[in-house]
Amino acid sequence: MKLFRLFAIVVAASLASACAMHPVKQSVSVGSPTCASSNECAEAREAAVWNANVWSLAGRIAVSNGRDGGSGRIEWSEDDEFFSVVFSAPITRQSWRLSMDETGATLTGLKGGPRTGNDPTALVREATGWEIPIDAMTAWVRGVPASEATPAATQYDALGRLSHLEEDGWVIDYGWPDAPTTNPVMPSRIEAVRGTAKVRLVVDAWTLGAGAP
C-alpha cells in the first residue's frame, strides 16, 4: 500500500479539525525592518526570512489527490541545510518522518524499515508515488518564492506579504495572522494546488532563531 493511502486511512478521523483556524503563536529574534512601500516591505521581509535559517513550525496538514485524502499533525524544523518533517495522526499514534543531514535524506515510519537517498523529493516520490517538491516547500511554507528565477506569477498585499504565488506548476495561496506582533511575520495558512493534488497547511506556532528545536 502506498504511503499516502496508508496515511490517509490512519488520519482521516482528524480531517475536520484541520479546517479550524486558531491564532498563530510566533516567536522570533529577527529585528523589524522599516520600509516605505509594498515592494520595499516585500524585499525587506524576504531578506529577513532568508537570514532566519533556523526555524520550526507546528500545525495541521490536509492532503488530497482528487480521490483520497487525509489530515494530521505536522512538525517541521530546519537548521540551514538540515531539516526534519514529522507527519503524525494523534488518534492512532502513527507517524512518519523525513529528515535531511550531511549524510543524505532518510524516510522512517514505513513498513519495511527506513529508506535513504540523496534527494528527499525523489525519496518521497519513490516511497509514495507522489511528486512533492520538498526543497521548494522549505521556502513556500515561509512565504517566499523558492527560486532566484522569476516565478510565473506573484501577488503581494499592502504590507509586502506574499498572497499568491505560481511556481514550478504549483499555485500557492497564503493567509496571514490578523494581528501579527513579530517580524518577519510568518504565514498562518498555506494552500498549494497542482492539478488534482492539493495540500493545505494551517500553522499553529512558528519559532525562528535560537528558540527553534
Coordinates of C-alpha atoms in Angstrom, one line a residue, residues 24 175-180 186-189:
V24 CA -0.8 31.6 15.4
G175 CA -3.2 33.6 4.8
W176 CA -1.6 35.7 7.4
P177 CA -2.2 36.5 11.1
D178 CA -4.7 39.3 11.7
A179 CA -2.7 40.9 14.4
P180 CA 1.0 40.0 13.9
M186 CA 5.1 34.2 9.0
P187 CA 2.1 32.7 7.2
S188 CA -0.8 31.2 9.2
R189 CA -2.2 29.3 6.2

